[in-house]
mmCIF file of C-alpha atoms in Angstrom:
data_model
loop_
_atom_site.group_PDB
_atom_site.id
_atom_site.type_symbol
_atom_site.label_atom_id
_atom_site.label_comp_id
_atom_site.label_asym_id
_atom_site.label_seq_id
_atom_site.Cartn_x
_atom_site.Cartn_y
_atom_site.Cartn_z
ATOM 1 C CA UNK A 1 0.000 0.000 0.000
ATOM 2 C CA UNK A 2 1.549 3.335 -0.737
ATOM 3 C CA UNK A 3 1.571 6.599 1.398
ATOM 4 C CA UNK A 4 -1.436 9.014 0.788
ATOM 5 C CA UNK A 5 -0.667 12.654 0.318
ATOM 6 C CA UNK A 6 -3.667 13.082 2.638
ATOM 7 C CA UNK A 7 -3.007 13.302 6.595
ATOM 8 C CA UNK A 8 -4.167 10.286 8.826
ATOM 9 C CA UNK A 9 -7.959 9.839 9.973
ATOM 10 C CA UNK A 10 -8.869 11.300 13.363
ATOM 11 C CA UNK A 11 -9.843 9.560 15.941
ATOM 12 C CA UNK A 12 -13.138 10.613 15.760
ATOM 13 C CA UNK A 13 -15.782 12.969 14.034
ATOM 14 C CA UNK A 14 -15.900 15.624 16.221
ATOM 15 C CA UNK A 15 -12.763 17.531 17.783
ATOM 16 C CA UNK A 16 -12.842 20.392 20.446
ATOM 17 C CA UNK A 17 -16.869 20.201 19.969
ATOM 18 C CA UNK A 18 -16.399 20.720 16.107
ATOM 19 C CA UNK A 19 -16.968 18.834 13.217
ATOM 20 C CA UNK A 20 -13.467 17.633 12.591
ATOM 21 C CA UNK A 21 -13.356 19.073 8.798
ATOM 22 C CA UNK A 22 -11.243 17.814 6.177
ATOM 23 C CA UNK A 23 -10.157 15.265 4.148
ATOM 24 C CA UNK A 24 -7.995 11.794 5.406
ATOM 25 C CA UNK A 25 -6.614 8.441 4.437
ATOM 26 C CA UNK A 26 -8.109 5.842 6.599
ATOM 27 C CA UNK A 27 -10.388 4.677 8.946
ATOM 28 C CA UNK A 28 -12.246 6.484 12.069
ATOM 29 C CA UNK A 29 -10.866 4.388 15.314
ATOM 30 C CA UNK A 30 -14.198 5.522 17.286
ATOM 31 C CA UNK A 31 -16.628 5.282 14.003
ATOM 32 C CA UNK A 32 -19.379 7.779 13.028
ATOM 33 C CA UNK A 33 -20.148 9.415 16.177
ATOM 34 C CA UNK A 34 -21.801 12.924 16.847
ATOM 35 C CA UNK A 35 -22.282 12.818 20.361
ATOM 36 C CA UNK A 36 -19.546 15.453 21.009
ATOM 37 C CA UNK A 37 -20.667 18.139 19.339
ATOM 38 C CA UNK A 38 -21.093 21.175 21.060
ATOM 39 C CA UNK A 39 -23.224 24.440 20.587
ATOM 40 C CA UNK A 40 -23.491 26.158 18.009
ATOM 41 C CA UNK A 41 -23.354 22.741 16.308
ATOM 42 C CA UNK A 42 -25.326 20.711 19.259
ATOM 43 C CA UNK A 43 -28.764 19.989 18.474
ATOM 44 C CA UNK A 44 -31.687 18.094 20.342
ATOM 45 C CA UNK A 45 -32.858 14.421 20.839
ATOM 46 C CA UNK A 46 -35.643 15.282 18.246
ATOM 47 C CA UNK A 47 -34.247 17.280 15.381
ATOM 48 C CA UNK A 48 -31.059 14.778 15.606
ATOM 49 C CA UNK A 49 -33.618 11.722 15.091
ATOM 50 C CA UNK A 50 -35.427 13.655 11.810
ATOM 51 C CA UNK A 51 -32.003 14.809 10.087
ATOM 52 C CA UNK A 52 -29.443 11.970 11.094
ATOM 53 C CA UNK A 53 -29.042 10.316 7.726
ATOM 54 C CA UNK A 54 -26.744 7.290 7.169
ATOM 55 C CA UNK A 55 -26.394 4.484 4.351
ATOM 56 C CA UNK A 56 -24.351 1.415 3.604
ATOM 57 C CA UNK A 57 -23.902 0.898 -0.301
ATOM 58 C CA UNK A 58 -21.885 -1.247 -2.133
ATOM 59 C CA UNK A 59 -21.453 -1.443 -6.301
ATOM 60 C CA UNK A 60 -19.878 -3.995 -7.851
ATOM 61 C CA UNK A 61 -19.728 -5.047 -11.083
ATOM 62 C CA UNK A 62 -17.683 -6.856 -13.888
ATOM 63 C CA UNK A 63 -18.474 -7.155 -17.756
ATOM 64 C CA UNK A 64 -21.148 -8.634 -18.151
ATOM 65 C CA UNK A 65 -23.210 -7.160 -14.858
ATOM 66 C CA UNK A 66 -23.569 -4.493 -12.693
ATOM 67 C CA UNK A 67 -24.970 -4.869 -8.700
ATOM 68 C CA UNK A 68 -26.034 -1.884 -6.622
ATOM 69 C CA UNK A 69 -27.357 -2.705 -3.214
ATOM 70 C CA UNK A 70 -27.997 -0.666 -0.158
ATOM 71 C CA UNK A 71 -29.263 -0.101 3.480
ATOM 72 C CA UNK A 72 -30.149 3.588 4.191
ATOM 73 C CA UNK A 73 -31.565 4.740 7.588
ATOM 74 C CA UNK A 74 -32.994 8.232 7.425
ATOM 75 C CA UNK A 75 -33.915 8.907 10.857
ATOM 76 C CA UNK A 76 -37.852 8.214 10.483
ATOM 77 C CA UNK A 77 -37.935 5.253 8.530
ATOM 78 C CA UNK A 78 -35.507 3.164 6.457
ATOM 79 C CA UNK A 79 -34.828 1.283 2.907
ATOM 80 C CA UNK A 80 -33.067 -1.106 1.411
ATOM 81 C CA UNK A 81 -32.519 -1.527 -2.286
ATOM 82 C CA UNK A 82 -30.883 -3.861 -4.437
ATOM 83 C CA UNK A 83 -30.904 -4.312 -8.707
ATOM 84 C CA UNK A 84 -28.963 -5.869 -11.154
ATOM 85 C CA UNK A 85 -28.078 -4.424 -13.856
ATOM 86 C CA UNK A 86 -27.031 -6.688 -17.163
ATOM 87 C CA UNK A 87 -24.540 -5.222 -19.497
ATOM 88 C CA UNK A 88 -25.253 -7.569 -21.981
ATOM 89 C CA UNK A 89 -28.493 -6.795 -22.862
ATOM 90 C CA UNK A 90 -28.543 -3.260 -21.594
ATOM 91 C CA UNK A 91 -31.243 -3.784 -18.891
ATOM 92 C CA UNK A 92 -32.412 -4.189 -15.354
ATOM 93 C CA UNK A 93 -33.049 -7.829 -14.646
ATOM 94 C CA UNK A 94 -33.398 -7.114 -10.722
ATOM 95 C CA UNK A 95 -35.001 -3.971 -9.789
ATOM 96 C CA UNK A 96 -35.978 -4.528 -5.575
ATOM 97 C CA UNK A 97 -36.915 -2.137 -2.506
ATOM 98 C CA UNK A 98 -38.507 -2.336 0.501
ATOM 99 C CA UNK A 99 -39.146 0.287 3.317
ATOM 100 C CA UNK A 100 -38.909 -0.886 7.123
ATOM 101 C CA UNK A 101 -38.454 0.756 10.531
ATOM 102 C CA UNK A 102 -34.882 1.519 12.054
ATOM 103 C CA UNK A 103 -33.863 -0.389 14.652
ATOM 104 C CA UNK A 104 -36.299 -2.741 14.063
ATOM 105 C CA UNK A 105 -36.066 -4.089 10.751
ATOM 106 C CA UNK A 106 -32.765 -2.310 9.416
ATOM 107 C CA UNK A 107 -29.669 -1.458 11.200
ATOM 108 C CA UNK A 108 -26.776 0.804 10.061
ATOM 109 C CA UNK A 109 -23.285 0.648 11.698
ATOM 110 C CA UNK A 110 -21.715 3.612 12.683
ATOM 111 C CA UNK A 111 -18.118 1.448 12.168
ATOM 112 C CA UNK A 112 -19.175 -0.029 8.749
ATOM 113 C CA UNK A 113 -15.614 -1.638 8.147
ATOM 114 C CA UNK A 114 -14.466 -2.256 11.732
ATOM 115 C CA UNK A 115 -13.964 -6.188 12.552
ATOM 116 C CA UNK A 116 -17.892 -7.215 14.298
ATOM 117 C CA UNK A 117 -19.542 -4.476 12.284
ATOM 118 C CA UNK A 118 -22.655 -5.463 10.983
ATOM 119 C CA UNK A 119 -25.485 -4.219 8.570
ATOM 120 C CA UNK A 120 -28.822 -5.627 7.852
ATOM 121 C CA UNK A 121 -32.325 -4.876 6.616
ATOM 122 C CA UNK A 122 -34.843 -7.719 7.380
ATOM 123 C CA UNK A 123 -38.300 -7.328 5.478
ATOM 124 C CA UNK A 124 -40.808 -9.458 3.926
ATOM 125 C CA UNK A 125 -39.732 -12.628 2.129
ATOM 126 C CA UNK A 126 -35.585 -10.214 1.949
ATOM 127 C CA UNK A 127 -32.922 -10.064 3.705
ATOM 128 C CA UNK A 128 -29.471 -7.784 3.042
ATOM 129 C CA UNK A 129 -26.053 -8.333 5.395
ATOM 130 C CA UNK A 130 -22.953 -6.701 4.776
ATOM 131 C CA UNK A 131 -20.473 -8.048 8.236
ATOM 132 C CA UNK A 132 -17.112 -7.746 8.408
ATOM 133 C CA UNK A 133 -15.706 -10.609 10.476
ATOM 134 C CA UNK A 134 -12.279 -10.670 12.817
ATOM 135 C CA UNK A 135 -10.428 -11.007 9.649
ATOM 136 C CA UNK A 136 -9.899 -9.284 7.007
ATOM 137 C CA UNK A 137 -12.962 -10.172 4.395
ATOM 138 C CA UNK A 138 -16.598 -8.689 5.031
ATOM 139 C CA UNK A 139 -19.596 -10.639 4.079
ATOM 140 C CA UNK A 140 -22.022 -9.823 1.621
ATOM 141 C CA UNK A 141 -25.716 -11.576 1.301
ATOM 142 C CA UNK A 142 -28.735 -10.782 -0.402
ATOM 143 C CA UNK A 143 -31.710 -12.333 -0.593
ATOM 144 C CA UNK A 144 -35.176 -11.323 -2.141
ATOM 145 C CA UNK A 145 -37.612 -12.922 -4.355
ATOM 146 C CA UNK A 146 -35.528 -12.609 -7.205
ATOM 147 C CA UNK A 147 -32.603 -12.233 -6.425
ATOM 148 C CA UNK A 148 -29.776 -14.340 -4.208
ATOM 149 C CA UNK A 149 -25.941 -12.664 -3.645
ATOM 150 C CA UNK A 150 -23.746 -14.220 -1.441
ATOM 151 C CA UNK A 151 -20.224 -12.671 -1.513
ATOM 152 C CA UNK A 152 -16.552 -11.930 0.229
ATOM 153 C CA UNK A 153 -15.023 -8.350 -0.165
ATOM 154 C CA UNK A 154 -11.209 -8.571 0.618
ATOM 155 C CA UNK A 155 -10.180 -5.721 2.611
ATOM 156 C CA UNK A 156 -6.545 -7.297 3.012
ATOM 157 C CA UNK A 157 -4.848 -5.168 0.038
ATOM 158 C CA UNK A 158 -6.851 -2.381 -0.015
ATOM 159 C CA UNK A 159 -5.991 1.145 -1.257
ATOM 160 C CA UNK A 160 -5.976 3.890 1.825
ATOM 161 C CA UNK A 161 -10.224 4.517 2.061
ATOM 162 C CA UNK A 162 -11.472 8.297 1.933
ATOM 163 C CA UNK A 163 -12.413 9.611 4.918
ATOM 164 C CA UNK A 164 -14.032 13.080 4.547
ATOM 165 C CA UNK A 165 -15.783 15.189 6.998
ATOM 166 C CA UNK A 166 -17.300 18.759 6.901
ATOM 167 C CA UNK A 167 -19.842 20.895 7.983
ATOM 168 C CA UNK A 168 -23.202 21.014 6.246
ATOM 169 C CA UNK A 169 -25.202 24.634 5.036
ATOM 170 C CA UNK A 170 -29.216 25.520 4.693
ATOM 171 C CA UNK A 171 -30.151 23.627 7.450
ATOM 172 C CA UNK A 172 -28.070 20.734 8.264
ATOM 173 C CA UNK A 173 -25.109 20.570 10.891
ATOM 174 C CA UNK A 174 -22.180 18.245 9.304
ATOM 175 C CA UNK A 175 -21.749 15.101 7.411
ATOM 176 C CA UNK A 176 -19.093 12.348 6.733
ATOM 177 C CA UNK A 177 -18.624 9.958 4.513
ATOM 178 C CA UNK A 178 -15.652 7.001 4.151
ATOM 179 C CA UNK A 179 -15.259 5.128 0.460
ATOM 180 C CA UNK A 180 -13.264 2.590 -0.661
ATOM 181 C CA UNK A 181 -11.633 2.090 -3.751
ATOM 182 C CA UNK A 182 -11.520 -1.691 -6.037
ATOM 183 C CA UNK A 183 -11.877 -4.130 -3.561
ATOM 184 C CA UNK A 184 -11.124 -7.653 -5.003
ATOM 185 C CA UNK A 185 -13.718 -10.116 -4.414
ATOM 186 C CA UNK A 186 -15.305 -13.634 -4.779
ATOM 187 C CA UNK A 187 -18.877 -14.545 -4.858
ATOM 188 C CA UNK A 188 -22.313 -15.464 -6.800
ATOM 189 C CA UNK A 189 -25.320 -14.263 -7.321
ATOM 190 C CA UNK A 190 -28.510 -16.193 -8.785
ATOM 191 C CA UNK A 191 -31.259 -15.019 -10.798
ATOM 192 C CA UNK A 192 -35.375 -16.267 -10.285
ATOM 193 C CA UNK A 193 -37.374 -16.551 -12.498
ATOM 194 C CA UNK A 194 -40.303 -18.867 -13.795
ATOM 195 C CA UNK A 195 -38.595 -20.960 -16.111
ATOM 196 C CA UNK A 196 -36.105 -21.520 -13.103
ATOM 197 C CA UNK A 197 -32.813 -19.938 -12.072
ATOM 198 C CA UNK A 198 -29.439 -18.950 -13.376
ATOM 199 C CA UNK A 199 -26.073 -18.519 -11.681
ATOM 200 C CA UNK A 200 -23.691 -15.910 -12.375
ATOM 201 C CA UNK A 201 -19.919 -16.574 -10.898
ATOM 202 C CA UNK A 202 -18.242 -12.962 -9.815
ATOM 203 C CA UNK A 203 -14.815 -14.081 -9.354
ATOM 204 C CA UNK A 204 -13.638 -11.536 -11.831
ATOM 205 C CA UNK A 205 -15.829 -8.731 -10.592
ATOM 206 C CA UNK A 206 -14.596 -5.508 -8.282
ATOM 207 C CA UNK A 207 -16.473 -3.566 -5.690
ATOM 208 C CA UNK A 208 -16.621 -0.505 -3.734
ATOM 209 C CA UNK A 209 -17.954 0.767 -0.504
ATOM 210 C CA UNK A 210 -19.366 3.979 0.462
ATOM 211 C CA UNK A 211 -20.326 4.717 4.100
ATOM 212 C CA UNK A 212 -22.069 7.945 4.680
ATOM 213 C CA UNK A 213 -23.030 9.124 7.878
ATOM 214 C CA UNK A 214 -24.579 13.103 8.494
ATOM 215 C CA UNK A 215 -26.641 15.432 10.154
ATOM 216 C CA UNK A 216 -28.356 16.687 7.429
ATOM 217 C CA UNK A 217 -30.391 19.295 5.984
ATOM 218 C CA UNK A 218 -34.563 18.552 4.994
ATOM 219 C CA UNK A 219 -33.897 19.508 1.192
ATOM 220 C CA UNK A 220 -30.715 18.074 0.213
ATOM 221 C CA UNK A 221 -29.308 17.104 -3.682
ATOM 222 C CA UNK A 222 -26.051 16.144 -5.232
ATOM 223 C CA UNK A 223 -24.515 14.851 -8.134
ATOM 224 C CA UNK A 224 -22.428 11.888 -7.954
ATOM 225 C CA UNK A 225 -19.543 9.671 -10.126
ATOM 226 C CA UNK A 226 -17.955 6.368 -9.086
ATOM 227 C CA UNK A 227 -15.877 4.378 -11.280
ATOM 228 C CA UNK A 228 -13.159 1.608 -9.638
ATOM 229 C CA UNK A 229 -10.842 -0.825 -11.573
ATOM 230 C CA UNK A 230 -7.499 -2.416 -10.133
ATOM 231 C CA UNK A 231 -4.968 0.604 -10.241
ATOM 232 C CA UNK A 232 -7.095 3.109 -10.690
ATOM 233 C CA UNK A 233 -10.671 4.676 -9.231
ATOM 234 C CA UNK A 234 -11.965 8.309 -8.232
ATOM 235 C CA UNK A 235 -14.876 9.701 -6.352
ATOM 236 C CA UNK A 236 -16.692 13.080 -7.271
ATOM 237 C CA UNK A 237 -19.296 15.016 -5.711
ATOM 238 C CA UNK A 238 -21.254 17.847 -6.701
ATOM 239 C CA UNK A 239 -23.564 19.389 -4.154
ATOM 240 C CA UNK A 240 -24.429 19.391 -0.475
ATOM 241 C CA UNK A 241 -21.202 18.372 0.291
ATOM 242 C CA UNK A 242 -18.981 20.402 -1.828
ATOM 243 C CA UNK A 243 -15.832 18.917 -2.764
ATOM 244 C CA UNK A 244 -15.034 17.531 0.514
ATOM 245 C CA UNK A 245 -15.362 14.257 -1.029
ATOM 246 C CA UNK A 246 -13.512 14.249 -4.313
ATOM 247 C CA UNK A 247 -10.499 11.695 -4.849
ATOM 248 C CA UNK A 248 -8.085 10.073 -7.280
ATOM 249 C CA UNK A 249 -7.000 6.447 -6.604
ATOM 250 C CA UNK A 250 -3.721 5.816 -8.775
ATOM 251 C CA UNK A 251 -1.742 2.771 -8.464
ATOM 252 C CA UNK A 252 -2.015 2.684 -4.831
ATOM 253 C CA UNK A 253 -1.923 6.438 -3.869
ATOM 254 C CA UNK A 254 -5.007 8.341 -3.037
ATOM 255 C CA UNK A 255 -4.922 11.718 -4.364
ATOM 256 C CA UNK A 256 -7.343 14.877 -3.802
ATOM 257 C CA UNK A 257 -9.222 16.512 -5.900
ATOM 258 C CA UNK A 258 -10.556 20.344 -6.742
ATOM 259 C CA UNK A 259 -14.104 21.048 -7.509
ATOM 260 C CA UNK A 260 -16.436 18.680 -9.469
ATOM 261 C CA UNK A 261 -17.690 20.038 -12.542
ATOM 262 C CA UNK A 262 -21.243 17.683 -13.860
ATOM 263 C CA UNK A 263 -22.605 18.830 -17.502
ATOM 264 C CA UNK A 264 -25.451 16.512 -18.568
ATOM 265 C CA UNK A 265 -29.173 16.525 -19.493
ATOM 266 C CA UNK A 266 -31.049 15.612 -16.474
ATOM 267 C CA UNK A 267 -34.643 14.848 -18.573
ATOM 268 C CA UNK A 268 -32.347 12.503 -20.665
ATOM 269 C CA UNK A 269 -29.684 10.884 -17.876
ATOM 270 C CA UNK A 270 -28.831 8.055 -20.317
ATOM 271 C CA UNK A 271 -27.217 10.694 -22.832
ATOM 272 C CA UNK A 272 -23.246 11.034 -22.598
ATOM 273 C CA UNK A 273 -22.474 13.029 -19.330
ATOM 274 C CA UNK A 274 -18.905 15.083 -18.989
ATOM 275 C CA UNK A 275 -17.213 15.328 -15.727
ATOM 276 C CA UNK A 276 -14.137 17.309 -14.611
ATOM 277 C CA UNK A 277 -12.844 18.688 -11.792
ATOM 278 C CA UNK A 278 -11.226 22.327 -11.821
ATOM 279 C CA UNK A 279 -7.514 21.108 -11.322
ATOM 280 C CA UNK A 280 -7.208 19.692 -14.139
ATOM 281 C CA UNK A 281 -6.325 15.750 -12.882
ATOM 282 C CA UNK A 282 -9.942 14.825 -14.149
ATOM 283 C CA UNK A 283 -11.285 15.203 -17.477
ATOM 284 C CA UNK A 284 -13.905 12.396 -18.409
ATOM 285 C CA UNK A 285 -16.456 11.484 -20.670
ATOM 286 C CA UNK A 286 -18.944 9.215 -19.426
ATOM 287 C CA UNK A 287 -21.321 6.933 -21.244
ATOM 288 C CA UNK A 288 -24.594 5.480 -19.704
ATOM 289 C CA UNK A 289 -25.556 1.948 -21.048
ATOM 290 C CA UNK A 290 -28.724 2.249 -18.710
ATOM 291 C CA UNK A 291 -30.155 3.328 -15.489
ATOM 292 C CA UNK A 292 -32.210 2.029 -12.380
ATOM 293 C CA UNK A 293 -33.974 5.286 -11.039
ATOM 294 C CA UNK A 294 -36.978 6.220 -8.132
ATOM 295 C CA UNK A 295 -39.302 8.892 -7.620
ATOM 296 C CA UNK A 296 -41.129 9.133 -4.602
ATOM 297 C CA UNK A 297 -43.689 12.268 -3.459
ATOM 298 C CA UNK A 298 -45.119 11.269 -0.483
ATOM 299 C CA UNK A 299 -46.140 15.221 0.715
ATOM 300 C CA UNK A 300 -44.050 15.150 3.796
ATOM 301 C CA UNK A 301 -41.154 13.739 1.835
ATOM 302 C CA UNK A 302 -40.008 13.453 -1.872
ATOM 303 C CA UNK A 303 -37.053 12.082 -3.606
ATOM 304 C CA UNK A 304 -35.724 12.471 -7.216
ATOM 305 C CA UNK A 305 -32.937 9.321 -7.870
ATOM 306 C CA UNK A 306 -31.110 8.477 -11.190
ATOM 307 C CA UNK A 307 -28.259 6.440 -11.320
ATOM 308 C CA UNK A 308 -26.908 5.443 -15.073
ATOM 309 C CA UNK A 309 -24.112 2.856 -15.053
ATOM 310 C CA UNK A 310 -21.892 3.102 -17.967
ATOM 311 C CA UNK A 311 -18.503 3.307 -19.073
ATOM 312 C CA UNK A 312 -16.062 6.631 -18.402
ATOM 313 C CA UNK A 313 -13.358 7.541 -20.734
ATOM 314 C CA UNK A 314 -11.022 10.123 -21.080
ATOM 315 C CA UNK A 315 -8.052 10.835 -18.936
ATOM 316 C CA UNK A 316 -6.478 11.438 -15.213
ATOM 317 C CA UNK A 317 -3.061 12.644 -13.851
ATOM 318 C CA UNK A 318 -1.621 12.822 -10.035
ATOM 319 C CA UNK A 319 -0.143 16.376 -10.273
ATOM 320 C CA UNK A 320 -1.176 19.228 -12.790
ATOM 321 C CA UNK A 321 1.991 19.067 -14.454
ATOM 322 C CA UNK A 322 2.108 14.847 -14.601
ATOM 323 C CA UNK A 323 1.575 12.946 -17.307
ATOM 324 C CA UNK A 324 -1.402 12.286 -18.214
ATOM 325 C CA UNK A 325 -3.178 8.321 -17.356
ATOM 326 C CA UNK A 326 -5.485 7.272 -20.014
ATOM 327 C CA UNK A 327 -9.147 6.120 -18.757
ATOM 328 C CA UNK A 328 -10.828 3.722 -21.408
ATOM 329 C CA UNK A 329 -14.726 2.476 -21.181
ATOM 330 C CA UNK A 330 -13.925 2.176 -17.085
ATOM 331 C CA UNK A 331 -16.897 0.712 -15.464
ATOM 332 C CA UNK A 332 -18.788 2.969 -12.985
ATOM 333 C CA UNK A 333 -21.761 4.990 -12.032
ATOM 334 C CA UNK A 334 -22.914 8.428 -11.838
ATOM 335 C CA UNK A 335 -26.026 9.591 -10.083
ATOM 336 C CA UNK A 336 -28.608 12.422 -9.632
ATOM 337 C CA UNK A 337 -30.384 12.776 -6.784
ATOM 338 C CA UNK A 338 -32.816 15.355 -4.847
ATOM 339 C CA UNK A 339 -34.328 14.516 -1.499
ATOM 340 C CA UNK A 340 -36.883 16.182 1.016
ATOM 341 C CA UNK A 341 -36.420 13.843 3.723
#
């Protein structure tokens, strides 16, 4: 593993009753924990249970499929998603939710990656677990009416994760999120279906975590890009949490990055998208072979959710006067999202 250019994680979230804001390589030793915070960033027992968002997701994919799955606990209630996406054919052959109560049916850990952590959502006829055990591998399984996943993310090798923390405007106190880069990994999933079922191996397939964890504002929206292949990955953000979270993965060495820039059609997501960031280390066309999206308006709440998974080419670099590293048709996401939650 090779040195970040980013300082080491806190211990913890909060420092001197702040938000402990900025950017880190690594892993919080105390988890996501707000409890410190102190006026003027304190708030009470009920506005913390309405605004404190977190969500466990995980995408992996290889080339012939694409798997997005999730636990998300937004204070009030809680979800749990999970689709499959096949490259092959350009469709959604697994599109599943489900909506449950926290605590009771779905459970978020505020130490996601930490050795006993565990994640669940437990509904009707489903089930989603994402563990890690006392080792170095975290368990993945899935199980709905059409859909089976059972799966082993190696966290041995990893490159350093993303920590990034920061205060949040219009409403909302701070957030922070940690994200992984490729994560080698071995598992199956199986598809149901009337005629009977069919297994698809993932030995060759990577993934990537994101743990996100914030005290956030009613109305909040971003813009989002995720694309991970051995030797190379980046994370950008566009919205409610700035550029906090922007990052270059590059042979090992995780790398900062400026301000997102997202130009795209959002009443036609599956058109090309262009993504940058105002450095100049990121310059990327981006491709959408399809999408799984939600809308929700529920009067009290709404959400807006796109996420096309496609192909990003184009080019990244480690310094603004290195050399430039060729990206070709690398396997990822990007996202649009809106939420009154």
């Amino acid at each position: 593993m090779k040195p970040s250019p980013l300082p080491p994680a806190p211990p913890g979230l909060v420092l001197n009753g702040a938000p402990a804001t900025g950017c880190y390589a690594g892993q919080l030793d105390l988890g996501f924990d707000w409890r410190g915070l102190q006026p003027p960033h304190a708030r009470g027992w009920l506005w913390r249970r309405l605004h404190h968002k977190r969500w466990l997701y995980l995408g992996l994919g290889d080339e012939r499929v694409f798997i997005g799955l999730a636990v998300v606990d937004v204070g009030w209630t809680a979800t749990a998603f999970a689709y499959l996406f096949d490259r092959q054919q350009a469709r959604l052959r697994v599109d599943w939710s489900q909506d449950g109560l926290p605590g009771l049916q779905a459970h978020v850990a505020d130490a996601p990656f930490a050795a006993g952590s565990v994640t669940r959502f437990r509904g009707p006829g489903a089930r989603i677990t994402l563990s890690r055990d006392s080792g170095q591998l975290m368990q993945v399984q899935l199980d709905t009416p059409q859909f089976q996943l059972e799966a082993q993310l190696d966290l041995a090798h990893m490159a350093p994760p993303l920590l990034a923390i920061g205060p949040i405007a219009d409403g909302g106190v701070a957030h922070a999120t940690l994200k992984t880069s490729a994560l080698p990994l071995r598992g199956q999933a199986r598809l149901r279906g009337a005629a009977g079922h069919e297994d698809l191996s993932l030995d060759q397939a990577w993934g990537a975590l994101d743990a996100s964890n914030g005290l956030l504002a009613r109305h909040t929206a971003w813009r989002w890009a995720s694309a991970h292949g051995p030797g190379l990955g980046f994370n950008l953000q566009q919205g409610y949490f700035g550029g906090q979270e922007n990052a270059l993965w590059l042979d090992g060495q995780l790398i900062p990055l400026g301000a997102a820039q997202f130009a795209f059609d959002a009443a036609r997501p599956l058109q090309p998208w262009h993504v940058r960031t105002d450095d100049g280390l990121l310059d990327l066309q981006f491709q959408p072979e399809g999408a799984r999206q939600d809308a929700r308006h529920l009067g009290f709440a709404a959400s807006h959710y796109v996420q096309p998974v496609g192909r990003f080419s184009g080019w990244v670099r480690a310094s603004p006067n290195g050399p430039k590293r060729e990206v070709h048709q690398l396997l990822g996401v990007t996202e649009d999202h809106r939420s009154m939650w």
